Amino acid sequence: MKDDKRRYETMVNECMNQRLRTRYNITGYTALEYCRPEAAKQKARPFDALELLFLAILGTLVGTLILSSVLDINGIEQDNAIVSAFSLRRNWDRLRERPSSQLHRDLRYIDGLRVIINHLVIVLHSILIASAAPSRNYDELEEMMSFAPLLVYISSNAFLVQVFFTIGGYLLSVNVLRDSEKTPINARYAGNKVLHRLLRLVPVYAFFLLFSVSVNARFDVNLSGYRLFTAENAICRQNWWANLFFVNNFLWPEELCLMHTWYLAADLQLFLMAMALLLVIHRWPKSVGLVFLGGVIASFVVPGYILHAHKLHPVLPAKLR
């Protein structure tokens, strides 16, 4: 298979460059990502242990959801914690209920900001996926990308994500100030904050990691399927532990399992740093000026050094050519 792949890749390069030189006087390069037999010749593989485990967990969750919703609607076991947690009606009511405290009412504008930024991020990633997916003709996409306002917007992607980091830091500071009125702010308090955050993130994160190392490869049914599912399945089976320890943005920048989860790792790392700084400021209030000055200097020096050392663009380059 490897020899066939190498020979076919060479042949495609020669044929493509012959056509490019003849028609446009330019050269190009192609890389053959994968080879596999025709669909009719592929044998259906049995489900492995990880796939069976994922399906069992998924079935349990769906069954619990349905059963809890039925019991809650019929007024049975309404005080049960599992029914309360999984009932669709109960969770819909929680989602729609108005803030109960003055602090929550004062911070309602943040929800609107999150919706707007989320919408912009989704639009941006849709454009990026369209630029990376196979296409018969990229002319329309290239014309769209030449529209100056859209180009500015796409280049501002990094700043959109930083808004979420800023919101997280702001809300953490508000919570610490609120909690300082009724509980000691010390290492034990910080440990409980970290534990609470991990309990909210890790179970759901682990569920989707299990999906990425098991049944996701079975969704490889079209031209883009290999890159989206099969290749990621192989990467996740090798690097899954880096995700669970929230260090995947450091160790495997070019082979990320669940690429978008770099944000979870960065957010947790920033949360730990912010929690440490808040402990220092609470313990030594007069140090707030030095801490703030050090943070500002570091926010300029560290990115500047990374850009210089790795010869990176200061903003996201939005070019197809």
Short mmCIF file of N, CA, C and O in Angstrom, two decimals, residues 64-163:
data_model
loop_
_atom_site.label_atom_id
_atom_site.label_comp_id
_atom_site.label_asym_id
_atom_site.label_seq_id
_atom_site.Cartn_x
_atom_site.Cartn_y
_atom_site.Cartn_z
N THR A 64 -31.72 7.22 30.90
CA THR A 64 -31.96 7.98 32.13
C THR A 64 -32.70 9.27 31.84
O THR A 64 -33.59 9.68 32.59
N LEU A 65 -32.34 9.93 30.73
CA LEU A 65 -33.00 11.17 30.32
C LEU A 65 -34.49 10.94 30.06
O LEU A 65 -35.34 11.69 30.56
N ILE A 66 -34.78 9.91 29.28
CA ILE A 66 -36.18 9.63 28.95
C ILE A 66 -36.97 9.22 30.19
O ILE A 66 -38.08 9.73 30.45
N LEU A 67 -36.41 8.31 30.99
CA LEU A 67 -37.11 7.84 32.18
C LEU A 67 -37.34 8.97 33.18
O LEU A 67 -38.45 9.10 33.74
N SER A 68 -36.33 9.80 33.40
CA SER A 68 -36.46 10.91 34.35
C SER A 68 -37.51 11.91 33.88
O SER A 68 -38.29 12.44 34.69
N SER A 69 -37.54 12.18 32.58
CA SER A 69 -38.52 13.12 32.04
C SER A 69 -39.94 12.59 32.20
O SER A 69 -40.86 13.34 32.58
N VAL A 70 -40.12 11.30 31.94
CA VAL A 70 -41.45 10.70 32.09
C VAL A 70 -41.90 10.72 33.55
O VAL A 70 -43.05 11.07 33.86
N LEU A 71 -41.01 10.35 34.47
CA LEU A 71 -41.35 10.35 35.90
C LEU A 71 -41.68 11.75 36.38
O LEU A 71 -42.64 11.94 37.16
N ASP A 72 -40.90 12.75 35.92
CA ASP A 72 -41.14 14.12 36.37
C ASP A 72 -42.47 14.66 35.85
O ASP A 72 -43.23 15.30 36.58
N ILE A 73 -42.79 14.38 34.59
CA ILE A 73 -44.05 14.85 34.00
C ILE A 73 -45.25 14.24 34.70
O ILE A 73 -46.28 14.90 34.91
N ASN A 74 -45.11 12.98 35.14
CA ASN A 74 -46.22 12.29 35.80
C ASN A 74 -46.21 12.48 37.31
O ASN A 74 -46.99 11.83 38.03
N GLY A 75 -45.33 13.32 37.82
CA GLY A 75 -45.30 13.62 39.25
C GLY A 75 -44.77 12.51 40.11
O GLY A 75 -45.09 12.43 41.30
N ILE A 76 -43.95 11.62 39.56
CA ILE A 76 -43.39 10.48 40.30
C ILE A 76 -41.92 10.75 40.60
O ILE A 76 -41.16 11.15 39.71
N GLU A 77 -41.53 10.53 41.85
CA GLU A 77 -40.12 10.70 42.26
C GLU A 77 -39.57 12.07 41.88
O GLU A 77 -38.41 12.21 41.49
N GLN A 78 -40.37 13.12 42.05
CA GLN A 78 -39.92 14.45 41.66
C GLN A 78 -38.81 14.98 42.56
O GLN A 78 -38.05 15.87 42.16
N ASP A 79 -38.72 14.47 43.78
CA ASP A 79 -37.68 14.93 44.69
C ASP A 79 -36.37 14.17 44.52
O ASP A 79 -35.37 14.49 45.17
N ASN A 80 -36.36 13.17 43.67
CA ASN A 80 -35.15 12.38 43.44
C ASN A 80 -34.11 13.24 42.73
O ASN A 80 -34.42 13.95 41.76
N ALA A 81 -32.86 13.17 43.19
CA ALA A 81 -31.80 14.01 42.62
C ALA A 81 -31.52 13.68 41.16
O ALA A 81 -31.27 14.58 40.34
N ILE A 82 -31.57 12.40 40.79
CA ILE A 82 -31.30 12.01 39.41
C ILE A 82 -32.42 12.50 38.50
O ILE A 82 -32.17 13.02 37.40
N VAL A 83 -33.66 12.36 38.96
CA VAL A 83 -34.80 12.85 38.17
C VAL A 83 -34.68 14.36 37.98
O VAL A 83 -34.91 14.89 36.89
N SER A 84 -34.35 15.06 39.03
CA SER A 84 -34.21 16.51 38.96
C SER A 84 -33.09 16.92 37.99
O SER A 84 -33.21 17.91 37.27
N ALA A 85 -32.01 16.14 37.98
CA ALA A 85 -30.87 16.49 37.13
C ALA A 85 -31.10 16.19 35.66
O ALA A 85 -30.61 16.92 34.79
N PHE A 86 -31.85 15.12 35.35
CA PHE A 86 -31.99 14.67 33.96
C PHE A 86 -33.33 15.05 33.32
O PHE A 86 -33.47 14.92 32.11
N SER A 87 -34.31 15.48 34.08
CA SER A 87 -35.61 15.79 33.51
C SER A 87 -35.53 16.95 32.52
O SER A 87 -35.01 18.03 32.84
N LEU A 88 -36.04 16.75 31.32
CA LEU A 88 -36.03 17.80 30.31
C LEU A 88 -36.87 19.00 30.76
O LEU A 88 -36.46 20.15 30.58
N ARG A 89 -38.03 18.73 31.32
CA ARG A 89 -38.89 19.83 31.76
C ARG A 89 -38.23 20.65 32.85
O ARG A 89 -38.27 21.88 32.82
N ARG A 90 -37.60 19.97 33.81
CA ARG A 90 -36.97 20.68 34.93
C ARG A 90 -35.78 21.52 34.43
O ARG A 90 -35.60 22.66 34.85
N ASN A 91 -35.00 20.97 33.51
CA ASN A 91 -33.85 21.73 33.01
C ASN A 91 -34.28 22.88 32.11
O ASN A 91 -33.62 23.92 32.07
N TRP A 92 -35.38 22.71 31.37
CA TRP A 92 -35.90 23.80 30.56
C TRP A 92 -36.37 24.96 31.46
O TRP A 92 -36.14 26.13 31.16
N ASP A 93 -36.99 24.62 32.58
CA ASP A 93 -37.42 25.65 33.53
C ASP A 93 -36.21 26.37 34.13
O ASP A 93 -36.24 27.60 34.31
N ARG A 94 -35.16 25.62 34.44
CA ARG A 94 -33.95 26.26 34.98
C ARG A 94 -33.33 27.21 33.96
O ARG A 94 -32.81 28.27 34.31
N LEU A 95 -33.36 26.79 32.69
CA LEU A 95 -32.77 27.60 31.64
C LEU A 95 -33.52 28.92 31.47
O LEU A 95 -32.91 29.96 31.18
N ARG A 96 -34.84 28.89 31.66
CA ARG A 96 -35.67 30.07 31.42
C ARG A 96 -35.90 30.93 32.66
O ARG A 96 -36.41 32.04 32.55
N GLU A 97 -35.53 30.43 33.83
CA GLU A 97 -35.83 31.19 35.04
C GLU A 97 -35.00 32.46 35.13
O GLU A 97 -33.86 32.52 34.67
N ARG A 98 -35.57 33.48 35.73
CA ARG A 98 -34.91 34.77 35.87
C ARG A 98 -33.90 34.72 37.02
O ARG A 98 -34.07 33.95 37.97
N PRO A 99 -32.83 35.54 36.94
CA PRO A 99 -31.83 35.55 38.02
C PRO A 99 -32.48 35.86 39.36
O PRO A 99 -33.36 36.74 39.46
N SER A 100 -32.06 35.15 40.39
CA SER A 100 -32.67 35.31 41.71
C SER A 100 -31.96 36.34 42.58
O SER A 100 -32.54 36.89 43.51
N SER A 101 -30.68 36.63 42.30
CA SER A 101 -29.93 37.57 43.12
C SER A 101 -29.65 38.85 42.35
O SER A 101 -29.66 38.88 41.12
N GLN A 102 -29.36 39.91 43.11
CA GLN A 102 -29.06 41.19 42.48
C GLN A 102 -27.78 41.12 41.66
O GLN A 102 -27.67 41.74 40.60
N LEU A 103 -26.80 40.35 42.15
CA LEU A 103 -25.54 40.22 41.42
C LEU A 103 -25.77 39.58 40.06
O LEU A 103 -25.23 40.05 39.04
N HIS A 104 -26.56 38.54 40.00
CA HIS A 104 -26.86 37.88 38.73
C HIS A 104 -27.61 38.81 37.79
O HIS A 104 -27.38 38.82 36.58
N ARG A 105 -28.52 39.62 38.34
CA ARG A 105 -29.25 40.57 37.50
C ARG A 105 -28.31 41.64 36.95
O ARG A 105 -28.46 42.09 35.81
N ASP A 106 -27.33 42.05 37.76
CA ASP A 106 -26.38 43.07 37.30
C ASP A 106 -25.46 42.54 36.20
O ASP A 106 -24.93 43.33 35.40
N LEU A 107 -25.26 41.23 36.16
CA LEU A 107 -24.32 40.64 35.19
C LEU A 107 -25.04 40.01 33.99
O LEU A 107 -24.40 39.31 33.21
N ARG A 108 -26.33 40.27 33.82
CA ARG A 108 -27.07 39.64 32.72
C ARG A 108 -26.53 40.07 31.36
O ARG A 108 -26.66 39.33 30.38
N TYR A 109 -25.96 41.28 31.27
CA TYR A 109 -25.44 41.75 29.98
C TYR A 109 -24.35 40.85 29.43
O TYR A 109 -24.12 40.79 28.21
N ILE A 110 -23.66 40.12 30.32
CA ILE A 110 -22.58 39.23 29.87
C ILE A 110 -23.14 38.11 29.00
O ILE A 110 -22.49 37.66 28.05
N ASP A 111 -24.36 37.64 29.31
CA ASP A 111 -24.97 36.60 28.48
C ASP A 111 -25.18 37.09 27.06
O ASP A 111 -24.95 36.36 26.09
N GLY A 112 -25.63 38.35 26.91
CA GLY A 112 -25.79 38.91 25.56
C GLY A 112 -24.46 39.03 24.84
O GLY A 112 -24.37 38.73 23.64
N LEU A 113 -23.42 39.44 25.57
CA LEU A 113 -22.09 39.53 24.96
C LEU A 113 -21.61 38.16 24.50
O LEU A 113 -21.02 38.03 23.42
N ARG A 114 -21.86 37.15 25.30
CA ARG A 114 -21.47 35.79 24.93
C ARG A 114 -22.17 35.33 23.66
O ARG A 114 -21.55 34.70 22.79
N VAL A 115 -23.46 35.64 23.54
CA VAL A 115 -24.22 35.23 22.35
C VAL A 115 -23.62 35.90 21.11
O VAL A 115 -23.42 35.24 20.08
N ILE A 116 -23.34 37.19 21.19
CA ILE A 116 -22.81 37.91 20.02
C ILE A 116 -21.45 37.36 19.62
O ILE A 116 -21.20 37.07 18.44
N ILE A 117 -20.55 37.19 20.59
CA ILE A 117 -19.21 36.71 20.28
C ILE A 117 -19.26 35.27 19.77
O ILE A 117 -18.54 34.90 18.84
N ASN A 118 -20.12 34.45 20.37
CA ASN A 118 -20.27 33.07 19.90
C ASN A 118 -20.72 33.02 18.45
O ASN A 118 -20.21 32.22 17.65
N HIS A 119 -21.65 33.88 18.10
CA HIS A 119 -22.13 33.92 16.72
C HIS A 119 -21.00 34.29 15.77
O HIS A 119 -20.82 33.67 14.71
N LEU A 120 -20.19 35.29 16.14
CA LEU A 120 -19.08 35.70 15.28
C LEU A 120 -18.05 34.58 15.13
O LEU A 120 -17.52 34.35 14.04
N VAL A 121 -17.77 33.87 16.21
CA VAL A 121 -16.80 32.78 16.16
C VAL A 121 -17.30 31.65 15.28
O VAL A 121 -16.54 31.05 14.50
N ILE A 122 -18.61 31.33 15.36
CA ILE A 122 -19.18 30.27 14.53
C ILE A 122 -19.09 30.64 13.05
O ILE A 122 -18.72 29.82 12.20
N VAL A 123 -19.43 31.89 12.73
CA VAL A 123 -19.34 32.34 11.33
C VAL A 123 -17.90 32.24 10.83
O VAL A 123 -17.64 31.75 9.72
N LEU A 124 -16.96 32.66 11.65
CA LEU A 124 -15.55 32.62 11.25
C LEU A 124 -15.09 31.19 10.98
O LEU A 124 -14.46 30.91 9.96
N HIS A 125 -15.42 30.27 11.88
CA HIS A 125 -14.98 28.89 11.69
C HIS A 125 -15.67 28.23 10.50
O HIS A 125 -15.08 27.35 9.86
N SER A 126 -16.89 28.64 10.20
CA SER A 126 -17.55 28.12 9.01
C SER A 126 -16.79 28.53 7.76
O SER A 126 -16.62 27.74 6.82
N ILE A 127 -16.29 29.77 7.74
CA ILE A 127 -15.51 30.25 6.59
C ILE A 127 -14.18 29.51 6.51
O ILE A 127 -13.74 29.11 5.42
N LEU A 128 -13.54 29.29 7.66
CA LEU A 128 -12.25 28.60 7.65
C LEU A 128 -12.41 27.16 7.17
O LEU A 128 -11.56 26.65 6.42
N ILE A 129 -13.47 26.48 7.60
CA ILE A 129 -13.70 25.10 7.15
C ILE A 129 -13.97 25.08 5.65
O ILE A 129 -13.49 24.20 4.93
N ALA A 130 -14.73 26.06 5.16
CA ALA A 130 -15.00 26.13 3.72
C ALA A 130 -13.72 26.32 2.92
O ALA A 130 -13.57 25.79 1.81
N SER A 131 -12.76 27.07 3.47
CA SER A 131 -11.51 27.30 2.76
C SER A 131 -10.59 26.08 2.78
O SER A 131 -9.71 25.95 1.93
N ALA A 132 -10.80 25.18 3.75
CA ALA A 132 -9.95 23.99 3.85
C ALA A 132 -10.57 22.75 3.22
O ALA A 132 -9.86 21.80 2.88
N ALA A 133 -11.88 22.75 3.04
CA ALA A 133 -12.56 21.58 2.48
C ALA A 133 -12.36 21.51 0.96
O ALA A 133 -12.15 22.53 0.31
N PRO A 134 -12.40 20.32 0.39
CA PRO A 134 -12.27 20.18 -1.07
C PRO A 134 -13.36 20.94 -1.80
O PRO A 134 -14.50 20.99 -1.36
N SER A 135 -13.00 21.56 -2.92
CA SER A 135 -13.96 22.33 -3.71
C SER A 135 -13.58 22.27 -5.18
O SER A 135 -12.39 22.20 -5.52
N ARG A 136 -14.57 22.32 -6.04
CA ARG A 136 -14.31 22.32 -7.48
C ARG A 136 -13.75 23.66 -7.94
O ARG A 136 -12.97 23.73 -8.89
N ASN A 137 -14.15 24.74 -7.30
CA ASN A 137 -13.74 26.06 -7.73
C ASN A 137 -13.71 27.00 -6.52
O ASN A 137 -14.74 27.20 -5.87
N TYR A 138 -12.55 27.57 -6.25
CA TYR A 138 -12.40 28.46 -5.11
C TYR A 138 -12.57 29.93 -5.49
O TYR A 138 -12.35 30.81 -4.65
N ASP A 139 -12.95 30.22 -6.74
CA ASP A 139 -13.04 31.61 -7.18
C ASP A 139 -14.01 32.43 -6.32
O ASP A 139 -13.70 33.55 -5.90
N GLU A 140 -15.19 31.87 -6.06
CA GLU A 140 -16.18 32.61 -5.28
C GLU A 140 -15.68 32.88 -3.87
O GLU A 140 -15.88 33.98 -3.33
N LEU A 141 -15.03 31.88 -3.27
CA LEU A 141 -14.51 32.06 -1.92
C LEU A 141 -13.40 33.10 -1.91
O LEU A 141 -13.30 33.94 -1.00
N GLU A 142 -12.53 33.08 -2.93
CA GLU A 142 -11.45 34.06 -3.00
C GLU A 142 -11.99 35.47 -3.22
O GLU A 142 -11.47 36.44 -2.66
N GLU A 143 -13.03 35.60 -4.03
CA GLU A 143 -13.65 36.91 -4.21
C GLU A 143 -14.27 37.42 -2.90
O GLU A 143 -14.18 38.60 -2.57
N MET A 144 -14.90 36.51 -2.17
CA MET A 144 -15.49 36.90 -0.89
C MET A 144 -14.41 37.33 0.10
O MET A 144 -14.59 38.29 0.86
N MET A 145 -13.27 36.62 0.08
CA MET A 145 -12.19 36.93 1.00
C MET A 145 -11.48 38.23 0.65
O MET A 145 -10.71 38.76 1.44
N SER A 146 -11.69 38.74 -0.55
CA SER A 146 -11.08 40.01 -0.94
C SER A 146 -11.91 41.20 -0.46
O SER A 146 -11.50 42.36 -0.63
N PHE A 147 -13.08 40.95 0.13
CA PHE A 147 -13.93 42.00 0.67
C PHE A 147 -13.30 42.51 1.97
O PHE A 147 -13.18 41.77 2.95
N ALA A 148 -12.85 43.76 1.98
CA ALA A 148 -12.03 44.30 3.07
C ALA A 148 -12.65 44.15 4.46
O ALA A 148 -11.98 43.69 5.40
N PRO A 149 -13.94 44.51 4.67
CA PRO A 149 -14.51 44.35 6.02
C PRO A 149 -14.48 42.90 6.51
O PRO A 149 -14.21 42.64 7.68
N LEU A 150 -14.75 41.95 5.61
CA LEU A 150 -14.71 40.54 6.00
C LEU A 150 -13.28 40.13 6.35
O LEU A 150 -13.05 39.36 7.29
N LEU A 151 -12.31 40.64 5.61
CA LEU A 151 -10.91 40.32 5.88
C LEU A 151 -10.49 40.83 7.26
O LEU A 151 -9.79 40.14 8.01
N VAL A 152 -10.94 42.04 7.59
CA VAL A 152 -10.64 42.60 8.91
C VAL A 152 -11.27 41.75 10.00
O VAL A 152 -10.66 41.45 11.04
N TYR A 153 -12.52 41.34 9.77
CA TYR A 153 -13.23 40.53 10.77
C TYR A 153 -12.53 39.20 11.00
O TYR A 153 -12.34 38.77 12.14
N ILE A 154 -12.13 38.52 9.92
CA ILE A 154 -11.47 37.22 10.05
C ILE A 154 -10.14 37.37 10.78
O ILE A 154 -9.76 36.55 11.61
N SER A 155 -9.42 38.44 10.49
CA SER A 155 -8.13 38.66 11.13
C SER A 155 -8.27 38.96 12.61
O SER A 155 -7.30 38.87 13.37
N SER A 156 -9.47 39.34 13.06
CA SER A 156 -9.69 39.68 14.46
C SER A 156 -10.11 38.48 15.29
O SER A 156 -10.53 38.63 16.43
N ASN A 157 -10.00 37.28 14.72
CA ASN A 157 -10.46 36.07 15.40
C ASN A 157 -9.83 35.91 16.78
O ASN A 157 -10.50 35.58 17.75
N ALA A 158 -8.51 36.14 16.87
CA ALA A 158 -7.82 35.96 18.15
C ALA A 158 -8.41 36.87 19.22
O ALA A 158 -8.52 36.50 20.40
N PHE A 159 -8.83 38.07 18.84
CA PHE A 159 -9.38 39.00 19.82
C PHE A 159 -10.77 38.58 20.26
O PHE A 159 -11.19 38.85 21.39
N LEU A 160 -11.51 37.91 19.38
CA LEU A 160 -12.82 37.39 19.77
C LEU A 160 -12.68 36.36 20.88
O LEU A 160 -13.42 36.37 21.86
N VAL A 161 -11.71 35.47 20.73
CA VAL A 161 -11.49 34.44 21.75
C VAL A 161 -11.01 35.07 23.05
O VAL A 161 -11.38 34.64 24.15
N GLN A 162 -10.19 36.12 22.94
CA GLN A 162 -9.69 36.77 24.15
C GLN A 162 -10.81 37.42 24.96
O GLN A 162 -10.67 37.60 26.18
N VAL A 163 -11.90 37.77 24.29
CA VAL A 163 -13.05 38.31 25.02
C VAL A 163 -13.57 37.27 26.01
O VAL A 163 -13.92 37.60 27.16
#
